[in-house]
Amino acid sequence: MKELSAIKYEVRKSRFFAHLYLIESEDDVAAINGIQREMYKKAAHHCYAARYPSGNSGSTAFGNDGEVGRPGRVLLDILIQKNLGSHCLAVSRVFGGIKLGPAGVSRAFRDAGNAAVEHYLESGSVSGDSS
């Protein structure tokens, strides 16, 4: 696994940390989830989406980690739209005290995920900040 992009995105005091990784297997996704949980211990939710390399069982996966609005599916849609196979998009949310509602949560995760992907596609570098 290799981290390709990392950004921070803020919406109504909540902070979203989005990371895009190149992956080789389902084991990489489990490792990424562990890394996200370790890096962002204050995060209430760690959502992800993955498109596995061809030949692996279950070519896609996503997880919402109890968050409303199905953000994992929203992140998977980004990977599909950008045609990013063998990638994992992981976003951790540190709650800022203001509820966003299901639509607002989906929008915020989508925007954070898109920012990480666009950062990678435009610059190919590994760090960024989008507030």
PDB file of C-alpha atoms in Angstrom:
ATOM      1  CA  MET A   1       0.000   0.000   0.000  1.00  0.00           C
ATOM      2  CA  LYS A   2       1.133   3.528  -0.740  1.00  0.00           C
ATOM      3  CA  GLU A   3      -0.408   6.828   0.357  1.00  0.00           C
ATOM      4  CA  LEU A   4      -0.964   9.070  -2.670  1.00  0.00           C
ATOM      5  CA  SER A   5      -2.754  12.075  -1.191  1.00  0.00           C
ATOM      6  CA  ALA A   6      -3.849  13.486   2.166  1.00  0.00           C
ATOM      7  CA  ILE A   7      -5.994  16.558   2.826  1.00  0.00           C
ATOM      8  CA  LYS A   8      -7.899  18.238   5.656  1.00  0.00           C
ATOM      9  CA  TYR A   9     -11.356  19.646   4.923  1.00  0.00           C
ATOM     10  CA  GLU A  10     -13.577  21.589   7.370  1.00  0.00           C
ATOM     11  CA  VAL A  11     -17.361  21.959   7.395  1.00  0.00           C
ATOM     12  CA  ARG A  12     -19.204  23.699  10.247  1.00  0.00           C
ATOM     13  CA  LYS A  13     -16.439  23.001  12.776  1.00  0.00           C
ATOM     14  CA  SER A  14     -16.166  19.300  11.844  1.00  0.00           C
ATOM     15  CA  ARG A  15     -12.789  18.285  10.444  1.00  0.00           C
ATOM     16  CA  PHE A  16     -12.523  15.648   7.735  1.00  0.00           C
ATOM     17  CA  PHE A  17      -9.181  13.973   7.043  1.00  0.00           C
ATOM     18  CA  ALA A  18      -9.183  12.297   3.626  1.00  0.00           C
ATOM     19  CA  HIS A  19      -6.462   9.956   2.366  1.00  0.00           C
ATOM     20  CA  LEU A  20      -6.111   8.214  -0.994  1.00  0.00           C
ATOM     21  CA  TYR A  21      -4.053   5.017  -1.131  1.00  0.00           C
ATOM     22  CA  LEU A  22      -2.876   2.661  -3.843  1.00  0.00           C
ATOM     23  CA  ILE A  23      -3.666  -0.882  -2.666  1.00  0.00           C
ATOM     24  CA  GLU A  24      -2.775  -4.428  -3.649  1.00  0.00           C
ATOM     25  CA  SER A  25      -5.207  -6.504  -1.575  1.00  0.00           C
ATOM     26  CA  GLU A  26      -8.030  -6.570   0.955  1.00  0.00           C
ATOM     27  CA  ASP A  27      -5.389  -6.819   3.696  1.00  0.00           C
ATOM     28  CA  ASP A  28      -4.203  -3.334   2.746  1.00  0.00           C
ATOM     29  CA  VAL A  29      -7.685  -1.941   3.434  1.00  0.00           C
ATOM     30  CA  ALA A  30      -7.727  -3.491   6.911  1.00  0.00           C
ATOM     31  CA  ALA A  31      -4.304  -1.958   7.570  1.00  0.00           C
ATOM     32  CA  ILE A  32      -5.494   1.446   6.308  1.00  0.00           C
ATOM     33  CA  ASN A  33      -8.480   1.345   8.666  1.00  0.00           C
ATOM     34  CA  GLY A  34      -6.099   0.639  11.538  1.00  0.00           C
ATOM     35  CA  ILE A  35      -3.820   3.492  10.495  1.00  0.00           C
ATOM     36  CA  GLN A  36      -6.744   5.927  10.268  1.00  0.00           C
ATOM     37  CA  ARG A  37      -8.003   4.926  13.721  1.00  0.00           C
ATOM     38  CA  GLU A  38      -4.516   5.363  15.183  1.00  0.00           C
ATOM     39  CA  MET A  39      -3.854   8.727  13.474  1.00  0.00           C
ATOM     40  CA  TYR A  40      -7.249  10.242  14.282  1.00  0.00           C
ATOM     41  CA  LYS A  41      -8.127   8.932  17.742  1.00  0.00           C
ATOM     42  CA  LYS A  42     -10.590  11.786  18.322  1.00  0.00           C
ATOM     43  CA  ALA A  43     -12.521  10.976  15.143  1.00  0.00           C
ATOM     44  CA  ALA A  44     -16.075   9.786  15.684  1.00  0.00           C
ATOM     45  CA  HIS A  45     -16.222   7.934  12.345  1.00  0.00           C
ATOM     46  CA  HIS A  46     -13.729   6.359   9.953  1.00  0.00           C
ATOM     47  CA  CYS A  47     -15.375   5.708   6.582  1.00  0.00           C
ATOM     48  CA  TYR A  48     -13.757   4.158   3.539  1.00  0.00           C
ATOM     49  CA  ALA A  49     -14.268   2.794   0.044  1.00  0.00           C
ATOM     50  CA  ALA A  50     -12.026   0.464  -1.931  1.00  0.00           C
ATOM     51  CA  ARG A  51     -11.771  -0.927  -5.432  1.00  0.00           C
ATOM     52  CA  TYR A  52      -9.570  -4.010  -5.371  1.00  0.00           C
ATOM     53  CA  PRO A  53      -7.165  -5.060  -8.099  1.00  0.00           C
ATOM     54  CA  SER A  54      -8.776  -7.355 -10.672  1.00  0.00           C
ATOM     55  CA  GLY A  55      -8.731 -10.985  -9.629  1.00  0.00           C
ATOM     56  CA  ASN A  56      -9.518 -10.333  -5.955  1.00  0.00           C
ATOM     57  CA  SER A  57     -12.838 -11.474  -4.554  1.00  0.00           C
ATOM     58  CA  GLY A  58     -15.528  -8.804  -4.152  1.00  0.00           C
ATOM     59  CA  SER A  59     -14.071  -6.137  -6.418  1.00  0.00           C
ATOM     60  CA  THR A  60     -15.399  -3.274  -4.239  1.00  0.00           C
ATOM     61  CA  ALA A  61     -16.063  -2.592  -0.577  1.00  0.00           C
ATOM     62  CA  PHE A  62     -17.096   0.301   1.620  1.00  0.00           C
ATOM     63  CA  GLY A  63     -17.754   1.016   5.278  1.00  0.00           C
ATOM     64  CA  ASN A  64     -19.818   3.709   6.999  1.00  0.00           C
ATOM     65  CA  ASP A  65     -18.619   3.118  10.592  1.00  0.00           C
ATOM     66  CA  GLY A  66     -22.063   4.026  11.964  1.00  0.00           C
ATOM     67  CA  GLU A  67     -22.157   7.427  10.234  1.00  0.00           C
ATOM     68  CA  VAL A  68     -25.469   8.626   8.752  1.00  0.00           C
ATOM     69  CA  GLY A  69     -25.889   9.357   5.045  1.00  0.00           C
ATOM     70  CA  ARG A  70     -23.954   6.322   3.739  1.00  0.00           C
ATOM     71  CA  PRO A  71     -20.639   8.138   3.254  1.00  0.00           C
ATOM     72  CA  GLY A  72     -18.800   4.922   2.393  1.00  0.00           C
ATOM     73  CA  ARG A  73     -20.998   4.473  -0.664  1.00  0.00           C
ATOM     74  CA  VAL A  74     -20.431   8.132  -1.604  1.00  0.00           C
ATOM     75  CA  LEU A  75     -16.660   7.553  -1.439  1.00  0.00           C
ATOM     76  CA  LEU A  76     -16.994   4.429  -3.602  1.00  0.00           C
ATOM     77  CA  ASP A  77     -18.890   6.454  -6.199  1.00  0.00           C
ATOM     78  CA  ILE A  78     -15.903   8.832  -6.391  1.00  0.00           C
ATOM     79  CA  LEU A  79     -13.484   5.959  -7.069  1.00  0.00           C
ATOM     80  CA  ILE A  80     -15.802   4.620  -9.770  1.00  0.00           C
ATOM     81  CA  GLN A  81     -16.363   8.033 -11.398  1.00  0.00           C
ATOM     82  CA  LYS A  82     -12.619   8.759 -11.478  1.00  0.00           C
ATOM     83  CA  ASN A  83     -11.900   5.201 -12.695  1.00  0.00           C
ATOM     84  CA  LEU A  84      -9.508   4.541  -9.817  1.00  0.00           C
ATOM     85  CA  GLY A  85      -9.082   0.774  -9.539  1.00  0.00           C
ATOM     86  CA  SER A  86      -6.693  -0.651  -6.917  1.00  0.00           C
ATOM     87  CA  HIS A  87      -7.336   2.369  -4.679  1.00  0.00           C
ATOM     88  CA  CYS A  88      -8.757   3.011  -1.219  1.00  0.00           C
ATOM     89  CA  LEU A  89     -10.260   6.334  -0.168  1.00  0.00           C
ATOM     90  CA  ALA A  90     -10.488   6.754   3.620  1.00  0.00           C
ATOM     91  CA  VAL A  91     -12.033   9.719   5.433  1.00  0.00           C
ATOM     92  CA  SER A  92     -12.077  10.267   9.201  1.00  0.00           C
ATOM     93  CA  ARG A  93     -14.419  12.822  10.788  1.00  0.00           C
ATOM     94  CA  VAL A  94     -13.668  14.700  13.996  1.00  0.00           C
ATOM     95  CA  PHE A  95     -17.059  15.992  15.139  1.00  0.00           C
ATOM     96  CA  GLY A  96     -17.161  19.755  15.650  1.00  0.00           C
ATOM     97  CA  GLY A  97     -20.342  19.970  17.715  1.00  0.00           C
ATOM     98  CA  ILE A  98     -22.759  20.893  14.918  1.00  0.00           C
ATOM     99  CA  LYS A  99     -24.921  18.154  13.413  1.00  0.00           C
ATOM    100  CA  LEU A 100     -24.867  18.147   9.615  1.00  0.00           C
ATOM    101  CA  GLY A 101     -27.794  15.787   8.953  1.00  0.00           C
ATOM    102  CA  PRO A 102     -27.619  12.823   6.531  1.00  0.00           C
ATOM    103  CA  ALA A 103     -27.444  14.971   3.378  1.00  0.00           C
ATOM    104  CA  GLY A 104     -24.858  17.315   4.896  1.00  0.00           C
ATOM    105  CA  VAL A 105     -22.731  14.389   6.063  1.00  0.00           C
ATOM    106  CA  SER A 106     -22.827  12.790   2.606  1.00  0.00           C
ATOM    107  CA  ARG A 107     -21.930  16.095   0.984  1.00  0.00           C
ATOM    108  CA  ALA A 108     -19.034  16.727   3.386  1.00  0.00           C
ATOM    109  CA  PHE A 109     -17.555  13.238   2.920  1.00  0.00           C
ATOM    110  CA  ARG A 110     -17.986  13.562  -0.859  1.00  0.00           C
ATOM    111  CA  ASP A 111     -16.276  16.959  -0.899  1.00  0.00           C
ATOM    112  CA  ALA A 112     -13.400  15.736   1.290  1.00  0.00           C
ATOM    113  CA  GLY A 113     -12.961  12.596  -0.815  1.00  0.00           C
ATOM    114  CA  ASN A 114     -13.077  14.560  -4.060  1.00  0.00           C
ATOM    115  CA  ALA A 115     -10.508  17.021  -2.695  1.00  0.00           C
ATOM    116  CA  ALA A 116      -8.082  14.181  -1.894  1.00  0.00           C
ATOM    117  CA  VAL A 117      -8.533  12.614  -5.337  1.00  0.00           C
ATOM    118  CA  GLU A 118      -8.249  15.931  -7.170  1.00  0.00           C
ATOM    119  CA  HIS A 119      -5.149  16.831  -5.159  1.00  0.00           C
ATOM    120  CA  TYR A 120      -3.545  13.578  -6.284  1.00  0.00           C
ATOM    121  CA  LEU A 121      -4.629  13.912  -9.913  1.00  0.00           C
ATOM    122  CA  GLU A 122      -3.491  17.533 -10.173  1.00  0.00           C
ATOM    123  CA  SER A 123      -0.220  17.398  -8.294  1.00  0.00           C
ATOM    124  CA  GLY A 124       0.624  13.800  -7.509  1.00  0.00           C
ATOM    125  CA  SER A 125       1.970  14.986  -4.141  1.00  0.00           C
ATOM    126  CA  VAL A 126       1.203  13.587  -0.725  1.00  0.00           C
ATOM    127  CA  SER A 127       0.032  16.430   1.526  1.00  0.00           C
ATOM    128  CA  GLY A 128      -2.493  19.227   1.385  1.00  0.00           C
ATOM    129  CA  ASP A 129      -4.926  21.415   3.268  1.00  0.00           C
ATOM    130  CA  SER A 130      -8.337  22.441   1.952  1.00  0.00           C
ATOM    131  CA  SER A 131     -10.418  24.495   4.366  1.00  0.00           C
TER     132      SER A 131
END
